[in-house]
Amino acid sequence: MPDFQNPAAFLLLLFIPALYLLRKTGFFSRLAFLLTISDWNGKSFEWKRTPRNFASMFSRVCTSLAFAIAVFALAEPVIYRQERIYTSRGTDVMFVIDVSPSMAAKDIGSVTRLEVAKKAVMELVNSNPGASFGVVAMGEDASIVIPPTVDKNIFMERLRSIQLGYLGNGTAIGTGLSTAVFHMVSSAAPKKCIVLITDGENNAGSIHPETAAELAFKNNITVYTLGVGSDGSVPIEYEDPVTGKSYAGFLDSTFDITALRSIAQIGGGRFFEIQSVGDFSLALSVIIKNQGVVQTYHSKTVNYEFYDKLILIAGILFAFGWFIRSVCLQEFV
C-alpha cells in the first residue's frame, strides 16, 4: 500500500462537490433568451441532443478524473521497499546458449526452444539477486553477449536481444565453452559455473568440447549441460536473419546424450535432459542450489515515487476533456 507524504492535499477534492453545487444553483449560468425558429406551416426545429450530451458528460468526467489524479499526485504517494545490498561476492553463472536454427523447434510448449530457455533463465535470475549472471551465444562461432553481472536489467535486455541463426547454422560447443571460460577465469567469485543449453551435437569450431570442459575444471569452473528437446520429428518455423527467408516444416531432432553427459562429467557437473518447461525450471534450481554460497548483506529502504507519472496522466485527461468541449462541442465556458 502506498504512503502519502502530503495527505493534506486530499482536502482539494472538496472542490468537486462544491463546483457541482455552484453549477446546480446557477452560479455559472449566463443570461440567455429562448428563441424558437420555425416557419408558418412547417415543423419546429428539433435538436438531437443525445450524442452531444454524452460527449459533454464524458468531457466532464475526464476533467473531474484529471483533477482527482492531480490531487492524488500532490499528496505525494510513495511506496517503501526493503532491498538487499550484498557486501560479499556471490556465484558467477555463465549461460552458453545454442542459437542455431534447430532451437526454433516447437516441442516444448507453444514457443521455440530458445524462447523457453530465455524464460527459464530470466526466472532464475529474478529469484537469485545475489549471484552474477552472464551469457555466451553459440552457433558456428561463439560470442559474448554479456559478462557476469549483478545488473539484472542489463542482463535481461541483452538476453532478449539474442536471435536465432545470427551466428550461423552450426553448433560449436567447444568454442562456446572456451569463450565462457575465458570471461570467467579471472573472476574472484567463490564459486563459478557454466550452464550449456543446446539441442545439437558439436559440428563446428576447432576446439573439442571435452578439451574445453577440462580447461574449465582446471580453473575451478563447474560445467553443467542441458540437452533440450525431444527425439523424433518436431515442428519448426524459422526466419533466416541474414537472407530474410522463412522456413517451416519438421525437424529430425536428435542430440548426443553421451557426449553431453561426458562434458558435464569432465567439468565436474551434471547432465540434465530437458523435455518440458518443468524440466528446465527443476534443472536450473538444482544447479543454483549446488552452486550457492553464503553472502553477507544489509537492508536498504528504497522509495518509489509516482508524482511525475500521475501528473502526466492528469495532464492528458485535462487536455482530452478540453479538446472535446472547446473544439468538438465548442463550449467555451
mmCIF file of C-alpha atoms in Angstrom:
data_model
loop_
_atom_site.group_PDB
_atom_site.id
_atom_site.type_symbol
_atom_site.label_atom_id
_atom_site.label_comp_id
_atom_site.label_asym_id
_atom_site.label_seq_id
_atom_site.Cartn_x
_atom_site.Cartn_y
_atom_site.Cartn_z
ATOM 1 C CA MET A 1 0.000 0.000 0.000
ATOM 2 C CA PRO A 2 1.285 3.490 -0.836
ATOM 3 C CA ASP A 3 2.012 6.063 1.832
ATOM 4 C CA PHE A 4 1.395 9.802 1.371
ATOM 5 C CA GLN A 5 3.905 12.462 2.333
ATOM 6 C CA ASN A 6 1.393 15.317 1.947
ATOM 7 C CA PRO A 7 -2.064 13.903 2.855
ATOM 8 C CA ALA A 8 -3.499 17.424 3.420
ATOM 9 C CA ALA A 9 -3.692 17.755 -0.374
ATOM 10 C CA PHE A 10 -6.761 15.491 -0.362
ATOM 11 C CA LEU A 11 -8.756 18.455 1.031
ATOM 12 C CA LEU A 12 -8.668 19.839 -2.510
ATOM 13 C CA LEU A 13 -11.097 17.080 -3.516
ATOM 14 C CA LEU A 14 -13.815 19.114 -1.781
ATOM 15 C CA PHE A 15 -13.736 21.461 -4.765
ATOM 16 C CA ILE A 16 -15.504 18.816 -6.896
ATOM 17 C CA PRO A 17 -18.784 18.705 -4.869
ATOM 18 C CA ALA A 18 -18.516 22.469 -4.293
ATOM 19 C CA LEU A 19 -18.314 23.101 -8.034
ATOM 20 C CA TYR A 20 -21.245 20.745 -8.620
ATOM 21 C CA LEU A 21 -23.410 22.660 -6.123
ATOM 22 C CA LEU A 22 -22.475 26.006 -7.666
ATOM 23 C CA ARG A 23 -23.480 24.769 -11.099
ATOM 24 C CA LYS A 24 -26.757 23.384 -9.805
ATOM 25 C CA THR A 25 -27.613 26.689 -8.132
ATOM 26 C CA GLY A 26 -26.937 28.517 -11.423
ATOM 27 C CA PHE A 27 -23.898 30.445 -10.215
ATOM 28 C CA PHE A 28 -22.128 29.972 -13.578
ATOM 29 C CA SER A 29 -25.215 30.472 -15.765
ATOM 30 C CA ARG A 30 -25.264 33.126 -18.485
ATOM 31 C CA LEU A 31 -28.116 35.456 -19.264
ATOM 32 C CA ALA A 32 -29.974 33.692 -22.118
ATOM 33 C CA PHE A 33 -33.087 34.301 -24.272
ATOM 34 C CA LEU A 34 -35.127 31.417 -25.569
ATOM 35 C CA LEU A 35 -35.833 31.597 -29.303
ATOM 36 C CA THR A 36 -37.878 29.113 -31.312
ATOM 37 C CA ILE A 37 -37.139 29.028 -35.052
ATOM 38 C CA SER A 38 -39.943 27.779 -37.274
ATOM 39 C CA ASP A 39 -41.864 28.704 -40.408
ATOM 40 C CA TRP A 40 -45.606 29.286 -40.611
ATOM 41 C CA ASN A 41 -46.581 25.873 -41.919
ATOM 42 C CA GLY A 42 -43.637 23.583 -41.131
ATOM 43 C CA LYS A 43 -42.343 21.722 -38.143
ATOM 44 C CA SER A 44 -40.477 23.464 -35.407
ATOM 45 C CA PHE A 45 -36.709 22.971 -35.276
ATOM 46 C CA GLU A 46 -35.580 19.963 -33.199
ATOM 47 C CA TRP A 47 -32.019 19.498 -31.960
ATOM 48 C CA LYS A 48 -30.859 15.907 -31.388
ATOM 49 C CA ARG A 49 -29.006 16.250 -28.144
ATOM 50 C CA THR A 50 -28.211 12.641 -27.210
ATOM 51 C CA PRO A 51 -24.687 12.387 -28.771
ATOM 52 C CA ARG A 52 -23.867 15.922 -27.707
ATOM 53 C CA ASN A 53 -24.999 15.320 -24.133
ATOM 54 C CA PHE A 54 -22.934 12.133 -23.952
ATOM 55 C CA ALA A 55 -19.821 13.904 -25.256
ATOM 56 C CA SER A 56 -20.332 16.776 -22.831
ATOM 57 C CA MET A 57 -20.775 14.395 -19.911
ATOM 58 C CA PHE A 58 -17.697 12.404 -20.976
ATOM 59 C CA SER A 59 -15.580 15.554 -21.098
ATOM 60 C CA ARG A 60 -16.726 16.489 -17.580
ATOM 61 C CA VAL A 61 -15.817 13.006 -16.332
ATOM 62 C CA CYS A 62 -12.345 13.330 -17.882
ATOM 63 C CA THR A 63 -11.844 16.726 -16.286
ATOM 64 C CA SER A 64 -13.026 15.550 -12.867
ATOM 65 C CA LEU A 65 -10.879 12.439 -13.034
ATOM 66 C CA ALA A 66 -7.877 14.522 -14.078
ATOM 67 C CA PHE A 67 -8.411 16.845 -11.126
ATOM 68 C CA ALA A 68 -8.671 13.875 -8.726
ATOM 69 C CA ILE A 69 -5.461 12.328 -10.112
ATOM 70 C CA ALA A 70 -3.678 15.690 -9.832
ATOM 71 C CA VAL A 71 -4.723 15.921 -6.176
ATOM 72 C CA PHE A 72 -3.519 12.360 -5.655
ATOM 73 C CA ALA A 73 -0.156 13.409 -7.138
ATOM 74 C CA LEU A 74 0.040 16.486 -4.874
ATOM 75 C CA ALA A 75 -0.421 14.145 -1.909
ATOM 76 C CA GLU A 76 2.964 12.680 -2.947
ATOM 77 C CA PRO A 77 2.288 8.921 -2.916
ATOM 78 C CA VAL A 78 5.330 6.778 -2.220
ATOM 79 C CA ILE A 79 5.941 3.049 -1.790
ATOM 80 C CA TYR A 80 8.694 1.881 0.531
ATOM 81 C CA ARG A 81 10.518 -1.339 -0.246
ATOM 82 C CA GLN A 82 13.327 -3.144 1.505
ATOM 83 C CA GLU A 83 16.164 -4.177 -0.802
ATOM 84 C CA ARG A 84 19.209 -6.255 -0.017
ATOM 85 C CA ILE A 85 22.601 -4.698 -0.651
ATOM 86 C CA TYR A 86 25.113 -7.524 -0.844
ATOM 87 C CA THR A 87 28.537 -6.812 0.630
ATOM 88 C CA SER A 88 30.182 -10.074 -0.450
ATOM 89 C CA ARG A 89 30.589 -11.758 -3.821
ATOM 90 C CA GLY A 90 28.114 -14.419 -4.926
ATOM 91 C CA THR A 91 28.319 -17.175 -7.513
ATOM 92 C CA ASP A 92 29.236 -16.415 -11.123
ATOM 93 C CA VAL A 93 26.962 -18.247 -13.588
ATOM 94 C CA MET A 94 27.625 -18.127 -17.328
ATOM 95 C CA PHE A 95 24.977 -19.486 -19.699
ATOM 96 C CA VAL A 96 26.212 -20.813 -23.032
ATOM 97 C CA ILE A 97 23.079 -20.802 -25.175
ATOM 98 C CA ASP A 98 22.749 -22.528 -28.543
ATOM 99 C CA VAL A 99 21.260 -20.134 -31.127
ATOM 100 C CA SER A 100 21.437 -22.438 -34.147
ATOM 101 C CA PRO A 101 18.250 -22.705 -36.295
ATOM 102 C CA SER A 102 17.254 -26.018 -34.686
ATOM 103 C CA MET A 103 16.470 -24.085 -31.492
ATOM 104 C CA ALA A 104 13.413 -22.774 -33.400
ATOM 105 C CA ALA A 105 11.714 -26.156 -32.947
ATOM 106 C CA LYS A 106 8.432 -26.036 -31.019
ATOM 107 C CA ASP A 107 8.325 -29.218 -28.983
ATOM 108 C CA ILE A 108 8.399 -27.624 -25.520
ATOM 109 C CA GLY A 109 5.142 -25.745 -25.104
ATOM 110 C CA SER A 110 3.886 -23.486 -27.901
ATOM 111 C CA VAL A 111 7.051 -21.399 -28.372
ATOM 112 C CA THR A 112 10.549 -22.144 -29.619
ATOM 113 C CA ARG A 113 13.178 -23.946 -27.601
ATOM 114 C CA LEU A 114 15.184 -20.713 -27.441
ATOM 115 C CA GLU A 115 12.257 -18.722 -26.018
ATOM 116 C CA VAL A 116 11.621 -21.417 -23.398
ATOM 117 C CA ALA A 117 15.298 -21.284 -22.445
ATOM 118 C CA LYS A 118 15.224 -17.482 -22.178
ATOM 119 C CA LYS A 119 12.150 -17.555 -19.957
ATOM 120 C CA ALA A 120 13.629 -20.184 -17.630
ATOM 121 C CA VAL A 121 16.885 -18.219 -17.337
ATOM 122 C CA MET A 122 15.007 -14.996 -16.582
ATOM 123 C CA GLU A 123 13.037 -16.663 -13.804
ATOM 124 C CA LEU A 124 16.249 -17.991 -12.283
ATOM 125 C CA VAL A 125 17.954 -14.596 -12.439
ATOM 126 C CA ASN A 126 14.985 -12.793 -10.862
ATOM 127 C CA SER A 127 14.892 -15.228 -7.943
ATOM 128 C CA ASN A 128 18.635 -15.034 -7.192
ATOM 129 C CA PRO A 129 19.632 -11.383 -6.712
ATOM 130 C CA GLY A 130 22.975 -12.143 -5.040
ATOM 131 C CA ALA A 131 24.561 -14.040 -7.946
ATOM 132 C CA SER A 132 26.202 -12.680 -11.104
ATOM 133 C CA PHE A 133 24.957 -13.911 -14.472
ATOM 134 C CA GLY A 134 26.375 -13.749 -17.975
ATOM 135 C CA VAL A 135 25.571 -15.146 -21.440
ATOM 136 C CA VAL A 136 27.568 -16.534 -24.354
ATOM 137 C CA ALA A 137 25.679 -17.144 -27.613
ATOM 138 C CA MET A 138 26.830 -20.153 -29.625
ATOM 139 C CA GLY A 139 26.368 -21.096 -33.276
ATOM 140 C CA GLU A 140 29.077 -21.842 -35.850
ATOM 141 C CA ASP A 141 31.080 -19.463 -33.719
ATOM 142 C CA ALA A 142 30.595 -18.063 -30.210
ATOM 143 C CA SER A 143 30.153 -14.516 -28.971
ATOM 144 C CA ILE A 144 29.972 -12.981 -25.516
ATOM 145 C CA VAL A 145 26.578 -11.332 -25.069
ATOM 146 C CA ILE A 146 27.209 -10.048 -21.557
ATOM 147 C CA PRO A 147 29.894 -10.998 -19.000
ATOM 148 C CA PRO A 148 28.792 -11.958 -15.461
ATOM 149 C CA THR A 149 26.972 -9.008 -13.896
ATOM 150 C CA VAL A 150 24.659 -8.263 -10.969
ATOM 151 C CA ASP A 151 22.778 -5.676 -13.050
ATOM 152 C CA LYS A 152 19.637 -7.662 -13.807
ATOM 153 C CA ASN A 153 18.095 -5.016 -16.103
ATOM 154 C CA ILE A 154 21.057 -5.002 -18.482
ATOM 155 C CA PHE A 155 21.246 -8.800 -18.351
ATOM 156 C CA MET A 156 17.572 -9.150 -19.321
ATOM 157 C CA GLU A 157 17.938 -6.623 -22.135
ATOM 158 C CA ARG A 158 20.943 -8.432 -23.622
ATOM 159 C CA LEU A 159 19.331 -11.849 -23.200
ATOM 160 C CA ARG A 160 16.210 -10.708 -25.075
ATOM 161 C CA SER A 161 18.388 -9.431 -27.935
ATOM 162 C CA ILE A 162 19.639 -12.925 -28.811
ATOM 163 C CA GLN A 163 18.261 -14.083 -32.168
ATOM 164 C CA LEU A 164 18.127 -17.481 -33.813
ATOM 165 C CA GLY A 165 20.697 -18.124 -36.520
ATOM 166 C CA TYR A 166 22.699 -14.906 -36.246
ATOM 167 C CA LEU A 167 25.894 -16.894 -35.578
ATOM 168 C CA GLY A 168 25.379 -19.378 -38.417
ATOM 169 C CA ASN A 169 23.840 -22.822 -38.757
ATOM 170 C CA GLY A 170 26.393 -24.931 -36.874
ATOM 171 C CA THR A 171 26.924 -25.771 -33.204
ATOM 172 C CA ALA A 172 30.427 -25.063 -31.880
ATOM 173 C CA ILE A 173 30.075 -26.379 -28.330
ATOM 174 C CA GLY A 174 33.837 -26.370 -27.656
ATOM 175 C CA THR A 175 34.167 -22.758 -28.818
ATOM 176 C CA GLY A 176 31.193 -21.684 -26.711
ATOM 177 C CA LEU A 177 32.554 -23.315 -23.555
ATOM 178 C CA SER A 178 36.042 -21.882 -24.152
ATOM 179 C CA THR A 179 34.611 -18.380 -24.616
ATOM 180 C CA ALA A 180 32.786 -18.694 -21.302
ATOM 181 C CA VAL A 181 35.932 -19.926 -19.538
ATOM 182 C CA PHE A 182 37.928 -17.005 -20.956
ATOM 183 C CA HIS A 183 35.482 -14.484 -19.438
ATOM 184 C CA MET A 184 35.330 -16.231 -16.045
ATOM 185 C CA VAL A 185 38.897 -17.359 -15.379
ATOM 186 C CA SER A 186 39.946 -14.074 -13.719
ATOM 187 C CA SER A 187 36.786 -13.760 -11.597
ATOM 188 C CA ALA A 188 37.225 -13.667 -7.814
ATOM 189 C CA ALA A 189 33.824 -15.281 -7.187
ATOM 190 C CA PRO A 190 33.867 -18.068 -4.560
ATOM 191 C CA LYS A 191 32.055 -20.390 -6.999
ATOM 192 C CA LYS A 192 31.847 -20.325 -10.784
ATOM 193 C CA CYS A 193 29.865 -22.467 -13.180
ATOM 194 C CA ILE A 194 28.930 -22.738 -16.851
ATOM 195 C CA VAL A 195 25.470 -23.900 -17.937
ATOM 196 C CA LEU A 196 25.457 -25.209 -21.513
ATOM 197 C CA ILE A 197 21.995 -25.147 -23.142
ATOM 198 C CA THR A 198 21.904 -26.922 -26.508
ATOM 199 C CA ASP A 199 19.798 -29.233 -28.643
ATOM 200 C CA GLY A 200 22.510 -30.412 -31.002
ATOM 201 C CA GLU A 201 25.852 -32.106 -31.424
ATOM 202 C CA ASN A 202 29.221 -30.415 -31.770
ATOM 203 C CA ASN A 203 29.721 -29.943 -35.532
ATOM 204 C CA ALA A 204 31.706 -26.706 -35.817
ATOM 205 C CA GLY A 205 34.686 -24.934 -34.312
ATOM 206 C CA SER A 206 38.278 -26.047 -33.793
ATOM 207 C CA ILE A 207 38.080 -26.772 -30.035
ATOM 208 C CA HIS A 208 36.845 -30.133 -28.813
ATOM 209 C CA PRO A 209 34.089 -29.816 -26.161
ATOM 210 C CA GLU A 210 35.870 -32.188 -23.770
ATOM 211 C CA THR A 211 39.043 -30.114 -24.040
ATOM 212 C CA ALA A 212 37.042 -27.000 -23.121
ATOM 213 C CA ALA A 213 35.433 -28.860 -20.195
ATOM 214 C CA GLU A 214 38.878 -29.876 -18.915
ATOM 215 C CA LEU A 215 40.027 -26.260 -19.190
ATOM 216 C CA ALA A 216 37.018 -25.150 -17.142
ATOM 217 C CA PHE A 217 37.576 -27.770 -14.459
ATOM 218 C CA LYS A 218 41.277 -26.829 -14.110
ATOM 219 C CA ASN A 219 40.165 -23.232 -13.455
ATOM 220 C CA ASN A 220 37.642 -24.253 -10.762
ATOM 221 C CA ILE A 221 34.667 -23.728 -13.060
ATOM 222 C CA THR A 222 31.930 -26.365 -12.923
ATOM 223 C CA VAL A 223 30.209 -27.300 -16.194
ATOM 224 C CA TYR A 224 26.547 -28.329 -16.392
ATOM 225 C CA THR A 225 24.915 -29.448 -19.648
ATOM 226 C CA LEU A 226 21.239 -29.256 -20.598
ATOM 227 C CA GLY A 227 20.072 -31.258 -23.618
ATOM 228 C CA VAL A 228 16.933 -29.512 -24.857
ATOM 229 C CA GLY A 229 14.157 -31.112 -26.901
ATOM 230 C CA SER A 230 12.685 -34.483 -27.736
ATOM 231 C CA ASP A 231 13.847 -37.070 -30.241
ATOM 232 C CA GLY A 232 11.995 -37.595 -33.485
ATOM 233 C CA SER A 233 10.147 -35.325 -35.891
ATOM 234 C CA VAL A 234 9.219 -31.947 -34.368
ATOM 235 C CA PRO A 235 7.585 -28.828 -35.946
ATOM 236 C CA ILE A 236 9.822 -25.875 -36.700
ATOM 237 C CA GLU A 237 9.358 -22.320 -38.022
ATOM 238 C CA TYR A 238 12.439 -20.230 -38.704
ATOM 239 C CA GLU A 239 13.306 -16.956 -40.416
ATOM 240 C CA ASP A 240 16.897 -16.565 -41.541
ATOM 241 C CA PRO A 241 18.182 -13.228 -40.128
ATOM 242 C CA VAL A 242 20.662 -12.883 -42.994
ATOM 243 C CA THR A 243 18.509 -13.656 -46.050
ATOM 244 C CA GLY A 244 15.096 -12.926 -44.517
ATOM 245 C CA LYS A 245 13.719 -16.207 -45.879
ATOM 246 C CA SER A 246 11.147 -18.091 -43.813
ATOM 247 C CA TYR A 247 11.221 -21.840 -43.347
ATOM 248 C CA ALA A 248 8.538 -24.125 -41.931
ATOM 249 C CA GLY A 249 8.263 -27.865 -41.669
ATOM 250 C CA PHE A 250 9.541 -30.649 -39.462
ATOM 251 C CA LEU A 251 12.964 -31.246 -37.934
ATOM 252 C CA ASP A 252 14.504 -34.650 -37.300
ATOM 253 C CA SER A 253 15.534 -33.831 -33.738
ATOM 254 C CA THR A 254 18.421 -35.610 -32.051
ATOM 255 C CA PHE A 255 21.414 -34.838 -29.856
ATOM 256 C CA ASP A 256 24.258 -36.880 -28.436
ATOM 257 C CA ILE A 257 23.320 -37.555 -24.806
ATOM 258 C CA THR A 258 26.543 -39.495 -24.261
ATOM 259 C CA ALA A 259 28.674 -36.541 -25.374
ATOM 260 C CA LEU A 260 26.776 -34.030 -23.245
ATOM 261 C CA ARG A 261 26.952 -36.333 -20.245
ATOM 262 C CA SER A 262 30.704 -36.737 -20.764
ATOM 263 C CA ILE A 263 31.221 -32.959 -20.966
ATOM 264 C CA ALA A 264 29.385 -32.486 -17.668
ATOM 265 C CA GLN A 265 31.316 -35.305 -16.011
ATOM 266 C CA ILE A 266 34.688 -33.910 -17.091
ATOM 267 C CA GLY A 267 33.623 -30.451 -15.941
ATOM 268 C CA GLY A 268 32.612 -31.745 -12.506
ATOM 269 C CA GLY A 269 28.935 -31.036 -13.079
ATOM 270 C CA ARG A 270 25.833 -32.888 -14.166
ATOM 271 C CA PHE A 271 23.790 -33.538 -17.301
ATOM 272 C CA PHE A 272 20.048 -32.745 -17.472
ATOM 273 C CA GLU A 273 17.653 -33.880 -20.171
ATOM 274 C CA ILE A 274 15.061 -31.163 -20.861
ATOM 275 C CA GLN A 275 11.752 -32.147 -22.468
ATOM 276 C CA SER A 276 9.347 -29.782 -20.693
ATOM 277 C CA VAL A 277 9.186 -26.379 -19.039
ATOM 278 C CA GLY A 278 9.141 -28.105 -15.659
ATOM 279 C CA ASP A 279 12.386 -29.944 -16.503
ATOM 280 C CA PHE A 280 14.005 -26.595 -17.287
ATOM 281 C CA SER A 281 12.970 -24.984 -14.008
ATOM 282 C CA LEU A 282 13.978 -28.038 -11.974
ATOM 283 C CA ALA A 283 17.403 -28.313 -13.609
ATOM 284 C CA LEU A 284 18.251 -24.640 -13.086
ATOM 285 C CA SER A 285 17.044 -24.693 -9.484
ATOM 286 C CA VAL A 286 19.244 -27.735 -8.758
ATOM 287 C CA ILE A 287 22.235 -26.020 -10.361
ATOM 288 C CA ILE A 288 21.845 -22.772 -8.424
ATOM 289 C CA LYS A 289 21.325 -24.725 -5.194
ATOM 290 C CA ASN A 290 24.527 -26.721 -5.747
ATOM 291 C CA GLN A 291 26.458 -23.564 -6.573
ATOM 292 C CA GLY A 292 25.007 -21.386 -3.820
ATOM 293 C CA VAL A 293 27.265 -19.531 -1.381
ATOM 294 C CA VAL A 294 26.613 -17.702 1.872
ATOM 295 C CA GLN A 295 26.647 -13.928 1.343
ATOM 296 C CA THR A 296 26.604 -11.004 3.733
ATOM 297 C CA TYR A 297 24.252 -8.104 3.098
ATOM 298 C CA HIS A 298 22.448 -5.178 4.676
ATOM 299 C CA SER A 299 18.938 -3.926 4.054
ATOM 300 C CA LYS A 300 18.186 -0.589 2.435
ATOM 301 C CA THR A 301 14.857 1.216 2.219
ATOM 302 C CA VAL A 302 14.133 2.385 -1.315
ATOM 303 C CA ASN A 303 11.414 4.943 -2.110
ATOM 304 C CA TYR A 304 9.390 4.642 -5.314
ATOM 305 C CA GLU A 305 7.582 7.906 -6.099
ATOM 306 C CA PHE A 306 4.838 8.330 -8.695
ATOM 307 C CA TYR A 307 4.331 12.114 -8.753
ATOM 308 C CA ASP A 308 5.594 12.678 -12.310
ATOM 309 C CA LYS A 309 3.612 9.780 -13.808
ATOM 310 C CA LEU A 310 0.358 10.899 -12.149
ATOM 311 C CA ILE A 311 0.828 14.500 -13.269
ATOM 312 C CA LEU A 312 1.376 13.273 -16.838
ATOM 313 C CA ILE A 313 -1.843 11.216 -16.750
ATOM 314 C CA ALA A 314 -3.773 14.151 -15.278
ATOM 315 C CA GLY A 315 -2.439 16.474 -17.976
ATOM 316 C CA ILE A 316 -3.514 14.093 -20.738
ATOM 317 C CA LEU A 317 -7.020 13.777 -19.295
ATOM 318 C CA PHE A 318 -7.332 17.567 -18.884
ATOM 319 C CA ALA A 319 -6.241 18.105 -22.481
ATOM 320 C CA PHE A 320 -8.644 15.426 -23.739
ATOM 321 C CA GLY A 321 -11.578 16.911 -21.829
ATOM 322 C CA TRP A 322 -10.719 20.423 -23.044
ATOM 323 C CA PHE A 323 -10.477 19.220 -26.665
ATOM 324 C CA ILE A 324 -13.929 17.640 -26.554
ATOM 325 C CA ARG A 325 -15.606 20.683 -25.009
ATOM 326 C CA SER A 326 -13.770 23.507 -26.797
ATOM 327 C CA VAL A 327 -13.092 22.002 -30.227
ATOM 328 C CA CYS A 328 -15.758 19.336 -30.749
ATOM 329 C CA LEU A 329 -18.650 20.855 -28.786
ATOM 330 C CA GLN A 330 -17.473 24.492 -28.887
ATOM 331 C CA GLU A 331 -18.429 25.018 -25.255
ATOM 332 C CA PHE A 332 -16.084 27.801 -24.220
ATOM 333 C CA VAL A 333 -17.362 28.204 -20.681
#
